[in-house]
GROMACS .gro file of C-alpha atoms in nm:
model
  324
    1UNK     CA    1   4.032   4.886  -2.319
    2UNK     CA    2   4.148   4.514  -2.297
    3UNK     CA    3   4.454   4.380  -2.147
    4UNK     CA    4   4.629   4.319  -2.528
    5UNK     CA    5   4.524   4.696  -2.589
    6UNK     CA    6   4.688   4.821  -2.297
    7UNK     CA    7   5.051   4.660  -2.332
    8UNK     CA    8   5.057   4.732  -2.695
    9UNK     CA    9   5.019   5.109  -2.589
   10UNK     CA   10   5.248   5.085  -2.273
   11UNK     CA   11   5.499   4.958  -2.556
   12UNK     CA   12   5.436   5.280  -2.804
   13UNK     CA   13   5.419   5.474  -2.514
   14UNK     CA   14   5.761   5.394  -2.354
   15UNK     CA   15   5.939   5.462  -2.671
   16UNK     CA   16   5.851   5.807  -2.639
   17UNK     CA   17   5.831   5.859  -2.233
   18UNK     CA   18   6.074   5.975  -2.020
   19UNK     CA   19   6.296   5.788  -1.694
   20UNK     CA   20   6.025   5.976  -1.472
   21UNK     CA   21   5.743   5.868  -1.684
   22UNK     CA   22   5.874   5.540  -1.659
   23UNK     CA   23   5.918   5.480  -1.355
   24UNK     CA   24   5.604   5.672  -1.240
   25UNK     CA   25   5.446   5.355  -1.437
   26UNK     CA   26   5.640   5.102  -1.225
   27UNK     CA   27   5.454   5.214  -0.887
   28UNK     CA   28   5.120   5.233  -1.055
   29UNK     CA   29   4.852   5.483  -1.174
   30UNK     CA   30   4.578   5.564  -0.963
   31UNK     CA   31   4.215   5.550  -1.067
   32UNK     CA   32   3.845   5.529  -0.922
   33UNK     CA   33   3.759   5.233  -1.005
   34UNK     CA   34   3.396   5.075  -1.059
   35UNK     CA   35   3.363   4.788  -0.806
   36UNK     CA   36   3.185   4.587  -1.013
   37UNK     CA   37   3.484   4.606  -1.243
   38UNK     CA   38   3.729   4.452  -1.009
   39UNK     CA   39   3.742   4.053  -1.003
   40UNK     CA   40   3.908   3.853  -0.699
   41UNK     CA   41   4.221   3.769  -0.719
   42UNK     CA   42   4.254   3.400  -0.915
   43UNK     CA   43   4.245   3.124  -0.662
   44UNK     CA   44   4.254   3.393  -0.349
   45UNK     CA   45   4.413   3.172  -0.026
   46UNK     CA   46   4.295   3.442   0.188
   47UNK     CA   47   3.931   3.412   0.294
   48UNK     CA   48   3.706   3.699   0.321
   49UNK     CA   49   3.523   3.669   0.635
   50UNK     CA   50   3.275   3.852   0.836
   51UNK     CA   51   3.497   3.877   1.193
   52UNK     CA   52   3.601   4.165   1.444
   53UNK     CA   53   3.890   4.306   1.244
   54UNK     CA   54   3.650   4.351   0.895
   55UNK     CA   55   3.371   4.497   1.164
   56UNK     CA   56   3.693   4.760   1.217
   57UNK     CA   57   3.762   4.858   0.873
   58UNK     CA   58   3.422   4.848   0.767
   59UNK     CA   59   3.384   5.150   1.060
   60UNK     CA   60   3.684   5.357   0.952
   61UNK     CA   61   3.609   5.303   0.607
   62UNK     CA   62   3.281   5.435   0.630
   63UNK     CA   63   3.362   5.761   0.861
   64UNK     CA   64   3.759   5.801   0.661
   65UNK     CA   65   3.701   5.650   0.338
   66UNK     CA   66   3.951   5.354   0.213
   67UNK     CA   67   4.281   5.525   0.344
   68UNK     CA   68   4.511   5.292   0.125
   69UNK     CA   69   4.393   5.200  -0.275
   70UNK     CA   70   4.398   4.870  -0.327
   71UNK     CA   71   4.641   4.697  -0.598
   72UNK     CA   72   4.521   4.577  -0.907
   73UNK     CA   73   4.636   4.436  -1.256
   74UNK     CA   74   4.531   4.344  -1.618
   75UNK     CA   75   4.456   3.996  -1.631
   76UNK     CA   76   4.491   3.740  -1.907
   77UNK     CA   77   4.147   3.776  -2.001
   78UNK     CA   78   4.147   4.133  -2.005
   79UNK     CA   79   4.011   4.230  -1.658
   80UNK     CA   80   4.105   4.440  -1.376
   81UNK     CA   81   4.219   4.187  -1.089
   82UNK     CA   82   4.282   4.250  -0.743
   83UNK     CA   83   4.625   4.160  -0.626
   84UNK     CA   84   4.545   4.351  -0.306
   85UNK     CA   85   4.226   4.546  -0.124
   86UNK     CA   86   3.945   4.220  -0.117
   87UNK     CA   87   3.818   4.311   0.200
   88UNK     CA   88   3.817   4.643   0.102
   89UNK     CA   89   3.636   4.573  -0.149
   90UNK     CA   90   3.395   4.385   0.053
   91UNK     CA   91   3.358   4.650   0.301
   92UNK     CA   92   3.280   4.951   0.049
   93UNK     CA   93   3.012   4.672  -0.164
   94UNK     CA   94   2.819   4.665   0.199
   95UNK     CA   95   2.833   5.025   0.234
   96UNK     CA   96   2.691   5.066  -0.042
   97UNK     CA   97   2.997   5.296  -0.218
   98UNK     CA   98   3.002   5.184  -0.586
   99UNK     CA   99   3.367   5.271  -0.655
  100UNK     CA  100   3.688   5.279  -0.469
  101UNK     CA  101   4.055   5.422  -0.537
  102UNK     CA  102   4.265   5.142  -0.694
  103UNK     CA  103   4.644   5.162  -0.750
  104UNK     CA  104   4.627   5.009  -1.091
  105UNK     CA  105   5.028   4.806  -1.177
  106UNK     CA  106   5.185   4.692  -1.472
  107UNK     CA  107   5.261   4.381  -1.308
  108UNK     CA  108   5.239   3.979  -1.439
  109UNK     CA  109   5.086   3.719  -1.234
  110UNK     CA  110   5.352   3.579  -1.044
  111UNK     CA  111   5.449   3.943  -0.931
  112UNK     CA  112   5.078   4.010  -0.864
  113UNK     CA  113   5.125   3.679  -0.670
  114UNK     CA  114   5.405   3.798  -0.437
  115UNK     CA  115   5.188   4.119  -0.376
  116UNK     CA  116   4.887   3.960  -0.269
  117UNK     CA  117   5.098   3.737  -0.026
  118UNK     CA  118   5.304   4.005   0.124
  119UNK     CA  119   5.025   4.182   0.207
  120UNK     CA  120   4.777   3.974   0.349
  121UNK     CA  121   5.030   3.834   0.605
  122UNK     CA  122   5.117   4.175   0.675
  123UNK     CA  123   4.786   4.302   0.738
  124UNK     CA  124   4.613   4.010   0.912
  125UNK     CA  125   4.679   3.875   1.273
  126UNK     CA  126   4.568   3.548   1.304
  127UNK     CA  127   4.662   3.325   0.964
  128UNK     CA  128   4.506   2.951   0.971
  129UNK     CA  129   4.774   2.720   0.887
  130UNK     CA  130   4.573   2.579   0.588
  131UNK     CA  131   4.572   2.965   0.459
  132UNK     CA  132   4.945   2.988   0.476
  133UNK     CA  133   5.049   2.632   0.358
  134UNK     CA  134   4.841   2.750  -0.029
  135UNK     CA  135   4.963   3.094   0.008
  136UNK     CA  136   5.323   2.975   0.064
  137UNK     CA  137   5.304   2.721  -0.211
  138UNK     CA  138   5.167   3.041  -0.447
  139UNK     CA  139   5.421   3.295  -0.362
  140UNK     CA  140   5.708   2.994  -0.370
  141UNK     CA  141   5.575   2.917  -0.720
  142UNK     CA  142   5.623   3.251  -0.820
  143UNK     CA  143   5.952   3.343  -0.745
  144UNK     CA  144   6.041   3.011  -0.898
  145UNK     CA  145   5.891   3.119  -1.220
  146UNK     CA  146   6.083   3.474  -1.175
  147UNK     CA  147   6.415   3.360  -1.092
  148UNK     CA  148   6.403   3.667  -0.876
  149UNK     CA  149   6.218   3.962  -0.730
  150UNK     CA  150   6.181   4.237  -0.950
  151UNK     CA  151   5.877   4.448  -0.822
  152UNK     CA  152   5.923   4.747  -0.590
  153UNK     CA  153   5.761   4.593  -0.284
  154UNK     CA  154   6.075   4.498  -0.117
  155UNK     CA  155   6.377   4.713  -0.094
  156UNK     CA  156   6.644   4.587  -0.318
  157UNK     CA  157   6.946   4.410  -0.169
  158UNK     CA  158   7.270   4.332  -0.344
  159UNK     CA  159   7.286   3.970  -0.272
  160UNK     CA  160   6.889   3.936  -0.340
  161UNK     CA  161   6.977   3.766  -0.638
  162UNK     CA  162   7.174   3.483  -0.474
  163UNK     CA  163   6.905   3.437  -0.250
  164UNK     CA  164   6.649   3.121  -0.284
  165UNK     CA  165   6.332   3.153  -0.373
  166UNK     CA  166   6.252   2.978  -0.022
  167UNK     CA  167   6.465   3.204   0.123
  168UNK     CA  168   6.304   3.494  -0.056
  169UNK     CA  169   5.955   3.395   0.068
  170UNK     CA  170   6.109   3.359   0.433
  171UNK     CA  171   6.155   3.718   0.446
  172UNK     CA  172   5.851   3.808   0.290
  173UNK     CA  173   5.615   3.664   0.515
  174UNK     CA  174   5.848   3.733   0.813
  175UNK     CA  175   5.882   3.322   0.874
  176UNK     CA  176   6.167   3.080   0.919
  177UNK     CA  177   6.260   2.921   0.637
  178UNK     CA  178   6.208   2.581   0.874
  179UNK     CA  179   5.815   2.690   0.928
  180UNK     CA  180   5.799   2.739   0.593
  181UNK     CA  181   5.899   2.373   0.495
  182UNK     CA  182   5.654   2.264   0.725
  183UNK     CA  183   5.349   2.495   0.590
  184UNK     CA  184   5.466   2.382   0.259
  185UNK     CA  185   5.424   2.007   0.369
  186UNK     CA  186   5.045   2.065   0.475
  187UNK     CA  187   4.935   2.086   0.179
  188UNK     CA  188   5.035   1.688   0.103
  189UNK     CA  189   4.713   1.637   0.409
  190UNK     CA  190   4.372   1.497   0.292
  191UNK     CA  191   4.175   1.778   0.384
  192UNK     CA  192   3.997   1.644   0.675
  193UNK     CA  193   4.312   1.601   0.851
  194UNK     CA  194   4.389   2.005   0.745
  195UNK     CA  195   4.062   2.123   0.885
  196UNK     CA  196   4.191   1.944   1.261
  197UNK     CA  197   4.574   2.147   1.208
  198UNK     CA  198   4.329   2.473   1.141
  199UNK     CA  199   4.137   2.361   1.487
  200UNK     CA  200   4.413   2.285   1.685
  201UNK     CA  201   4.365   1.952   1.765
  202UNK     CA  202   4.672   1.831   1.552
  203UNK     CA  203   4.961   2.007   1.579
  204UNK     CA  204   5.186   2.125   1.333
  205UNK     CA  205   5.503   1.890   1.359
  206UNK     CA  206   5.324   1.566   1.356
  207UNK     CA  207   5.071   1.706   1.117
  208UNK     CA  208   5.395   1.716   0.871
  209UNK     CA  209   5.474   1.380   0.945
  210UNK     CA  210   5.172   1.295   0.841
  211UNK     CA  211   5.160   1.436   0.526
  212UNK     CA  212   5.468   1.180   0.416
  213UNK     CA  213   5.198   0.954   0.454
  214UNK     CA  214   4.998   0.789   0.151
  215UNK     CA  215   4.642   0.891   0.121
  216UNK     CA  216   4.473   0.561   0.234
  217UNK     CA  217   4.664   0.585   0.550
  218UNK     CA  218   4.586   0.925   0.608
  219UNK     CA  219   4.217   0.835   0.612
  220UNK     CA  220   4.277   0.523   0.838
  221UNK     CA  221   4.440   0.844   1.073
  222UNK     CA  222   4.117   1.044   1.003
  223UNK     CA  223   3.834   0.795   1.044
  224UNK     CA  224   4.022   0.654   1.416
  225UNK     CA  225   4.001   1.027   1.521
  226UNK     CA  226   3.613   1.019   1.433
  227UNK     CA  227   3.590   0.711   1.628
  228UNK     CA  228   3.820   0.814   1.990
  229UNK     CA  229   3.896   1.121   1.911
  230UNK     CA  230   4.252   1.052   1.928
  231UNK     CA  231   4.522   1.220   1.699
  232UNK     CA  232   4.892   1.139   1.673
  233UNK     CA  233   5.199   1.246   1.828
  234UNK     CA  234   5.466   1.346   1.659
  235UNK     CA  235   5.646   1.020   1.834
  236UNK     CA  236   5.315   0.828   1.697
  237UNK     CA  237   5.335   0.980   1.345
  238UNK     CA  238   5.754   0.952   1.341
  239UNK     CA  239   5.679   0.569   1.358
  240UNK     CA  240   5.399   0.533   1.122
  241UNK     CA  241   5.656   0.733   0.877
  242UNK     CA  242   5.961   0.508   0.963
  243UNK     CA  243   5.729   0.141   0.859
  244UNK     CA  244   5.564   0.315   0.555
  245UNK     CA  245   5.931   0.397   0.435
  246UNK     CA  246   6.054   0.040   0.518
  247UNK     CA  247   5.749  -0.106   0.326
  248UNK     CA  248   5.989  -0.170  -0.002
  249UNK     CA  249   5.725  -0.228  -0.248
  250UNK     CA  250   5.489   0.054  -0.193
  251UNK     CA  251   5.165  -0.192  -0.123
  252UNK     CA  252   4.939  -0.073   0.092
  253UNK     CA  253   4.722  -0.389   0.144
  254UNK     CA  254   5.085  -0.602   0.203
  255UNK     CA  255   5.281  -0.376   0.369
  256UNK     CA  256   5.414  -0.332   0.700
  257UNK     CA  257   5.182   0.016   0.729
  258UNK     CA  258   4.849  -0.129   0.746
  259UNK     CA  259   4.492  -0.004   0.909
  260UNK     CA  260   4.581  -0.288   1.165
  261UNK     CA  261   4.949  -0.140   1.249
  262UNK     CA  262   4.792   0.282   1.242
  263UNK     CA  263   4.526   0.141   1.474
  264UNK     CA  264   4.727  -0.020   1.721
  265UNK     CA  265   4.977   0.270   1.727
  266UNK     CA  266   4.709   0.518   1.790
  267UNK     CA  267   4.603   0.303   2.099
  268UNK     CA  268   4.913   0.340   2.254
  269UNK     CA  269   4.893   0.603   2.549
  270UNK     CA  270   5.100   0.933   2.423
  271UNK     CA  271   5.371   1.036   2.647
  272UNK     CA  272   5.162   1.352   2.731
  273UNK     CA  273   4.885   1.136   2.815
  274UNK     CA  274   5.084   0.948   3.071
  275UNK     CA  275   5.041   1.112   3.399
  276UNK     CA  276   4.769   1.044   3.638
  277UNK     CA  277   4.429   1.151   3.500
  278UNK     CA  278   4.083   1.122   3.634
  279UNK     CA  279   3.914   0.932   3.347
  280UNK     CA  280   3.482   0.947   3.270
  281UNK     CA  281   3.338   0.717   3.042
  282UNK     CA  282   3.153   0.894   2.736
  283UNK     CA  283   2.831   0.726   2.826
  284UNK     CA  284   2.799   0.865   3.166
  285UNK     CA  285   2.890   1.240   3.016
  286UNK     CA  286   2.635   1.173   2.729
  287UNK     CA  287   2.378   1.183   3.036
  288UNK     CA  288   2.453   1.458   3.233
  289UNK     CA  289   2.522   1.697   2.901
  290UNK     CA  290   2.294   1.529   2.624
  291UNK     CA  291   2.418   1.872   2.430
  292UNK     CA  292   2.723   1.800   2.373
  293UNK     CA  293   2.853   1.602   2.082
  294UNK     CA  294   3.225   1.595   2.091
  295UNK     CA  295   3.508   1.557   2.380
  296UNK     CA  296   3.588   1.911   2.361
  297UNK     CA  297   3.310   2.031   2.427
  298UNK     CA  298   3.201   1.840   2.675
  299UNK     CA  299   3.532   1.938   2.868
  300UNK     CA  300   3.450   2.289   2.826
  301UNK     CA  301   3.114   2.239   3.010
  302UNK     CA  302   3.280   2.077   3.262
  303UNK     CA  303   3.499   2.343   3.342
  304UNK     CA  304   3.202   2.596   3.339
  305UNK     CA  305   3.013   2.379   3.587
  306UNK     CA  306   3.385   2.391   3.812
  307UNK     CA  307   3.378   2.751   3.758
  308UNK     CA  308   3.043   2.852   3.858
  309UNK     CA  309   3.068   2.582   4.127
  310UNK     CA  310   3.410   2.828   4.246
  311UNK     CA  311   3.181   3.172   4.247
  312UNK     CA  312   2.913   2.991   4.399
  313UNK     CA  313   3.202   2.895   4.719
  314UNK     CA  314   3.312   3.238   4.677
  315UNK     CA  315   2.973   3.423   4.707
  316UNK     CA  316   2.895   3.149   4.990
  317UNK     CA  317   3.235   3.270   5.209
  318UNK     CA  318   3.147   3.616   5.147
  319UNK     CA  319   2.835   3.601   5.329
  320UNK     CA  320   2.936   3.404   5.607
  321UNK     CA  321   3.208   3.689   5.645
  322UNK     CA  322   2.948   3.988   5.637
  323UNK     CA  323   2.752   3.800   5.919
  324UNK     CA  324   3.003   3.757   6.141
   0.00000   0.00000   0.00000
């Protein structure tokens, strides 16, 4: 049975069916479904990765089964998609099970959207900000296209309705409505400057001043960090925001934003960056750790060396000790 099938028998069928019936349909019918039937969710923010926490459910999963269904609905082109339950799914296809309980709702896509979003933030602990800035965008789409909620995954409130669909997305992923303005701005990055927010090596306020920034200067950003591995400050990115807005006439090549201006801000010592500091040229740590191939990590096996250098003191003292 197709999608088109389906509603025009839900339609028939409610003419005839009870409150109980009804709303029995709202919350979903349960089925054992055929994996291969279920499709990923259109466009799915959330990846599906092989980490500890899917090394967890994959164990209770196969010595308890899957515990909760996962929520499905009929697409547009007449499929069963997954609002909820993809690394379930993944889990039970490398088990080896070939079906899994499904809790299968008569739900649209923007409702299916708000499901999947709720969800995932719920059930995940760590969330890369790239993740939440397209699942935020998603979700805030889809209350826009509502108008309001209307599925049963969020106890209703009497002033729900006068609530904005920013604020509505607030409380379903349990974030300040500030945060999510700024999530929401990430996704105005080039995505080489998204992938450094998701490492931590920008973070997330000037990253959002940043993203008020055109395109070419955004790579002019980009390419200096390839070249110093230097990002900007907020203070740094505040300023490069403040010319490009003076620059009247929008010209990149004549404005008062240039690759010459980003550069020469960029060299300017943050105020973090300020205090006394020991400093190493790359050349000489190029020599000593041939290995490594960015600043980071050559830090890190500096402070290995310092640490094993410490247990090496340690183990030293406590031999001198037991001899005397």
């Amino acid at each position: 049975m197709n999608a088109l099938d389906y509603l025009k028998l839900s339609a028939v069928d409610n003419m005839f069916s009870s409150q109980e019936e009804r709303d029995a349909e709202k919350i979903g019918k349960l089925a054992e479904v055929d994996i291969v039937q279920l499709v990923d969710f259109k466009e799915h923010p959330f990846p599906v990765v092989e980490d500890d926490e899917m090394n967890e459910l994959r164990k209770s999963i196969s010595e308890n089964g899957v515990l909760e269904p996962a929520i499905a609905f009929w697409n547009e082109d007449g499929n069963l998609e997954l609002a909820t339950g993809h690394r379930r799914k993944y889990c039970c296809s490398t088990l080896g099970f070939k079906t899994m309980p499904v809790l299968i709702k008569k739900i649209n896509r923007d409702q299916a959207t708000i499901i999947m979003g709720e969800s995932n933030f719920k059930r995940r602990k760590d969330t890369l900000p790239s993740v939440k800035a397209r699942a935020y965008k998603m979700m805030l789409d889809a209350f826009n296209h509502q108008g309001k909620r209307n599925d049963l995954t969020m106890a209703a409130e009497e002033n729900e309705d006068k609530m904005s669909s920013r604020e509505k997305l607030a409380k379903v992923a349990n974030e300040s409505i500030d945060n999510i303005k700024r999530y929401l701005q990430l996704n105005k990055l080039i995505p080489q400057l998204l992938n450094l927010v998701d490492k931590k090596r920008i973070g997330l306020r000037p990253a959002c001043k940043m993203a008020q920034l055109p395109t070419e200067i955004q790579t002019v950003i980009y390419n200096y960090y390839m070249d110093n591995e230097v990002t900007p400050s907020y203070a740094q990115a505040k300023e490069m925001v403040d010319l490009y807005k003076e620059n009247q006439n929008g010209n990149y090549e004549n404005g008062i934003l240039n690759a010459e201006k980003v550069n020469s801000i960029l060299e300017e010592k943050k105020g973090n960056q300020k205090e006394d500091t020991i400093s190493i040229t790359k050349s000489f740590c190029r020599k000593y750790f041939p290995n490594c191939d960015t600043q980071i990590e050559i830090e890190q096996a500096i402070i290995k060396l310092f640490n094993e250098l410490n247990q090496f003191r340690d183990q030293g003292n406590s031999a001198e000790h037991g001899m005397n």
